[in-house]
Amino acid sequence: SNPWVTAGPDPTRPWFRRRDVLPIPPENASVREIIASGLAFSMHGKNHNPGLAVAPNGDLIAVYFSASIPDYEDLTDVNIIATRLRFGADEWDMPGPFFDFAGTKDIGPLITLDGNRLYFACGGSGLDSVTFRWRTSEDNGATWGPVHFPVIIGPRGPYYPQPISNIFRGADGTLYMPTDAYEGSSVLWGSRDNGRTWFDT
């Protein structure tokens, strides 16, 4: 329903345009190369598990968790980076630091749009009793509100603090957040009060 959707290519004809999201560095680069390039020292060469959302103004926002090369995903310097493709731009902005709790491993980022509100969430170790943490933005991701931790009501099954892909709202207004569990399973958290309390569905 957004008016800017009609500004795109003719939807009746195939149209492909490739735009690399992350430059080298930081992607597939060593810490030494990243620092020499002038990028933030908190950025690393292994950036994956992305989340992607279209902001109300038409910008694309991508978030990744950033870990050292080789595969050092379990270190406490793992953090979240972000980049933006501004509406009408030909290239993505340079990526930069987005979210980091010192002394923890921040993983499993997601970003999604609910009405005109952007939700960002992630998980990770170091705060293992916290199933996930999230923030919201009302201005296309220019600024973000405080970090929220879920208040879980009722019994809960085993879980691993790593969100999966998306936050979504059911037809009855319930907010849902899937996260990893154990041995290949997942758990679906629900909130009937817009995130004030959550329950294991």
CSV table of C-alpha atoms in Angstrom, one decimal:
chain,number,residue,atom,x,y,z
A,1,SER,CA,0.0,0.0,0.0
A,2,ASN,CA,3.0,2.3,0.2
A,3,PRO,CA,3.1,4.8,-2.8
A,4,TRP,CA,6.8,4.3,-3.4
A,5,VAL,CA,6.2,0.7,-4.5
A,6,THR,CA,4.9,2.0,-7.8
A,7,ALA,CA,8.3,3.7,-8.5
A,8,GLY,CA,10.0,0.4,-9.2
A,9,PRO,CA,10.5,-1.4,-12.6
A,10,ASP,CA,7.6,-2.7,-14.7
A,11,PRO,CA,6.4,-5.7,-12.7
A,12,THR,CA,5.3,-7.5,-15.9
A,13,ARG,CA,8.9,-7.8,-17.2
A,14,PRO,CA,11.8,-9.7,-15.6
A,15,TRP,CA,14.3,-7.3,-14.0
A,16,PHE,CA,17.4,-8.2,-12.1
A,17,ARG,CA,19.9,-5.9,-10.4
A,18,ARG,CA,22.7,-7.2,-8.3
A,19,ARG,CA,24.0,-5.0,-5.4
A,20,ASP,CA,26.7,-6.4,-3.1
A,21,VAL,CA,25.6,-5.7,0.5
A,22,LEU,CA,28.9,-6.0,2.3
A,23,PRO,CA,32.2,-4.8,0.9
A,24,ILE,CA,35.6,-6.5,1.3
A,25,PRO,CA,36.7,-5.6,4.0
A,26,PRO,CA,35.0,-6.4,6.3
A,27,GLU,CA,33.6,-9.4,4.5
A,28,ASN,CA,36.1,-12.3,4.4
A,29,ALA,CA,38.9,-10.1,5.7
A,30,SER,CA,41.3,-10.4,8.6
A,31,VAL,CA,41.2,-8.2,11.7
A,32,ARG,CA,44.4,-6.6,10.5
A,33,GLU,CA,42.8,-5.7,7.1
A,34,ILE,CA,39.6,-4.4,8.7
A,35,ILE,CA,41.5,-2.1,11.1
A,36,ALA,CA,43.9,-0.9,8.2
A,37,SER,CA,40.8,0.0,6.1
A,38,GLY,CA,39.6,2.4,8.9
A,39,LEU,CA,36.5,0.4,9.8
A,40,ALA,CA,35.4,0.0,13.4
A,41,PHE,CA,37.6,-2.5,15.3
A,42,SER,CA,34.5,-4.3,16.5
A,43,MET,CA,33.7,-5.4,13.0
A,44,HIS,CA,34.9,-8.8,11.9
A,45,GLY,CA,35.3,-10.8,8.7
A,46,LYS,CA,32.6,-13.5,9.1
A,47,ASN,CA,29.2,-11.7,8.9
A,48,HIS,CA,26.2,-13.9,8.5
A,49,ASN,CA,22.8,-15.0,9.9
A,50,PRO,CA,21.3,-11.8,8.3
A,51,GLY,CA,18.0,-10.1,9.0
A,52,LEU,CA,16.4,-7.8,6.4
A,53,ALA,CA,13.5,-5.4,6.6
A,54,VAL,CA,12.0,-2.7,4.4
A,55,ALA,CA,11.5,0.5,6.5
A,56,PRO,CA,8.4,2.6,6.1
A,57,ASN,CA,10.4,5.1,4.0
A,58,GLY,CA,11.4,2.4,1.5
A,59,ASP,CA,15.0,1.9,2.8
A,60,LEU,CA,16.3,-1.6,3.2
A,61,ILE,CA,18.0,-2.3,6.5
A,62,ALA,CA,20.2,-5.5,6.9
A,63,VAL,CA,21.7,-6.7,10.2
A,64,TYR,CA,24.3,-9.5,10.6
A,65,PHE,CA,26.2,-11.0,13.5
A,66,SER,CA,29.9,-10.4,13.1
A,67,ALA,CA,32.5,-12.9,14.2
A,68,SER,CA,36.3,-13.3,13.6
A,69,ILE,CA,37.8,-15.5,10.9
A,70,PRO,CA,38.4,-18.4,11.3
A,71,ASP,CA,35.2,-19.6,12.9
A,72,TYR,CA,35.2,-17.8,16.3
A,73,GLU,CA,31.5,-17.5,16.8
A,74,ASP,CA,31.8,-18.5,20.5
A,75,LEU,CA,33.9,-15.6,21.5
A,76,THR,CA,32.5,-12.7,23.5
A,77,ASP,CA,33.5,-10.1,20.9
A,78,VAL,CA,30.7,-11.4,18.5
A,79,ASN,CA,28.4,-8.4,17.9
A,80,ILE,CA,25.8,-7.1,15.5
A,81,ILE,CA,26.5,-4.9,12.5
A,82,ALA,CA,24.1,-3.2,10.1
A,83,THR,CA,23.9,-1.5,6.7
A,84,ARG,CA,21.2,0.4,4.8
A,85,LEU,CA,20.2,0.7,1.1
A,86,ARG,CA,18.6,4.1,1.0
A,87,PHE,CA,15.5,4.4,-1.1
A,88,GLY,CA,16.6,5.2,-4.7
A,89,ALA,CA,20.3,4.6,-4.0
A,90,ASP,CA,22.5,2.4,-6.2
A,91,GLU,CA,24.8,1.2,-3.4
A,92,TRP,CA,24.4,0.1,0.2
A,93,ASP,CA,25.9,2.4,3.0
A,94,MET,CA,29.1,1.2,4.5
A,95,PRO,CA,28.4,-1.2,7.3
A,96,GLY,CA,29.0,-0.3,10.9
A,97,PRO,CA,28.5,-1.4,14.5
A,98,PHE,CA,24.9,-1.7,15.5
A,99,PHE,CA,24.4,-3.6,18.7
A,100,ASP,CA,26.8,-5.1,21.3
A,101,PHE,CA,26.6,-6.1,24.9
A,102,ALA,CA,30.1,-6.1,26.3
A,103,GLY,CA,31.4,-9.5,27.4
A,104,THR,CA,28.6,-11.4,25.6
A,105,LYS,CA,28.1,-13.1,22.3
A,106,ASP,CA,25.4,-11.3,20.3
A,107,ILE,CA,24.0,-13.6,17.7
A,108,GLY,CA,20.8,-14.4,15.8
A,109,PRO,CA,19.8,-10.9,14.7
A,110,LEU,CA,16.5,-10.2,13.1
A,111,ILE,CA,14.8,-7.0,12.0
A,112,THR,CA,11.2,-6.8,10.9
A,113,LEU,CA,8.4,-4.2,10.3
A,114,ASP,CA,5.1,-4.3,12.2
A,115,GLY,CA,2.9,-1.4,11.0
A,116,ASN,CA,5.2,1.6,11.1
A,117,ARG,CA,7.4,0.1,13.9
A,118,LEU,CA,10.7,-1.7,13.2
A,119,TYR,CA,11.6,-4.4,15.6
A,120,PHE,CA,15.2,-5.5,16.1
A,121,ALA,CA,16.0,-8.6,18.2
A,122,CYS,CA,19.0,-10.9,18.9
A,123,GLY,CA,20.1,-13.5,21.4
A,124,GLY,CA,23.4,-14.9,22.5
A,125,SER,CA,25.4,-16.3,25.4
A,126,GLY,CA,26.7,-14.5,28.4
A,127,LEU,CA,23.0,-13.7,29.3
A,128,ASP,CA,21.8,-17.3,29.0
A,129,SER,CA,18.8,-16.8,31.2
A,130,VAL,CA,17.5,-14.1,28.7
A,131,THR,CA,15.7,-15.8,25.9
A,132,PHE,CA,16.2,-12.8,23.6
A,133,ARG,CA,16.5,-9.0,23.7
A,134,TRP,CA,14.8,-6.4,21.5
A,135,ARG,CA,14.5,-2.8,20.6
A,136,THR,CA,12.1,-0.8,18.5
A,137,SER,CA,12.3,2.2,16.2
A,138,GLU,CA,9.5,4.6,15.1
A,139,ASP,CA,11.6,6.6,12.7
A,140,ASN,CA,12.8,4.2,10.0
A,141,GLY,CA,15.7,3.0,12.2
A,142,ALA,CA,17.3,6.4,12.7
A,143,THR,CA,17.0,6.0,16.4
A,144,TRP,CA,16.1,3.1,18.6
A,145,GLY,CA,14.4,2.8,22.0
A,146,PRO,CA,15.8,1.0,25.1
A,147,VAL,CA,16.7,-2.6,25.2
A,148,HIS,CA,13.9,-4.9,26.5
A,149,PHE,CA,14.2,-8.3,28.1
A,150,PRO,CA,11.2,-10.6,28.0
A,151,VAL,CA,9.2,-11.3,31.2
A,152,ILE,CA,8.2,-15.0,30.7
A,153,ILE,CA,4.9,-16.0,32.3
A,154,GLY,CA,4.1,-19.7,33.0
A,155,PRO,CA,6.1,-22.8,32.2
A,156,ARG,CA,8.7,-22.9,29.5
A,157,GLY,CA,10.4,-25.7,27.7
A,158,PRO,CA,14.1,-25.9,26.9
A,159,TYR,CA,15.4,-23.1,24.7
A,160,TYR,CA,18.6,-21.6,23.3
A,161,PRO,CA,18.8,-17.8,23.3
A,162,GLN,CA,18.9,-17.3,19.5
A,163,PRO,CA,16.0,-15.8,17.6
A,164,ILE,CA,15.0,-17.2,14.2
A,165,SER,CA,14.3,-15.0,11.2
A,166,ASN,CA,11.3,-12.9,12.2
A,167,ILE,CA,8.9,-11.4,14.7
A,168,PHE,CA,5.3,-11.6,13.4
A,169,ARG,CA,1.8,-10.8,14.5
A,170,GLY,CA,-1.0,-13.3,14.4
A,171,ALA,CA,-4.5,-12.5,13.2
A,172,ASP,CA,-5.7,-12.1,16.8
A,173,GLY,CA,-3.0,-9.5,17.5
A,174,THR,CA,-0.6,-11.8,19.4
A,175,LEU,CA,3.1,-11.1,18.8
A,176,TYR,CA,5.3,-14.1,18.1
A,177,MET,CA,9.0,-14.7,18.3
A,178,PRO,CA,10.6,-18.0,17.3
A,179,THR,CA,13.9,-19.0,18.8
A,180,ASP,CA,16.2,-22.1,18.8
A,181,ALA,CA,15.6,-24.8,21.3
A,182,TYR,CA,17.6,-28.0,21.5
A,183,GLU,CA,18.4,-31.0,19.2
A,184,GLY,CA,17.1,-29.4,16.1
A,185,SER,CA,13.8,-28.1,17.6
A,186,SER,CA,12.5,-24.6,18.0
A,187,VAL,CA,10.3,-22.8,20.5
A,188,LEU,CA,7.6,-20.2,19.7
A,189,TRP,CA,7.2,-17.4,22.2
A,190,GLY,CA,4.0,-15.3,22.2
A,191,SER,CA,2.9,-12.0,23.7
A,192,ARG,CA,-0.7,-10.8,23.9
A,193,ASP,CA,0.3,-7.4,25.4
A,194,ASN,CA,2.8,-6.1,22.8
A,195,GLY,CA,5.9,-7.5,24.5
A,196,ARG,CA,5.3,-6.6,28.1
A,197,THR,CA,5.0,-10.3,29.0
A,198,TRP,CA,5.7,-13.5,26.9
A,199,PHE,CA,4.7,-17.2,27.2
A,200,ASP,CA,5.9,-20.4,25.7
A,201,THR,CA,3.2,-21.4,23.2
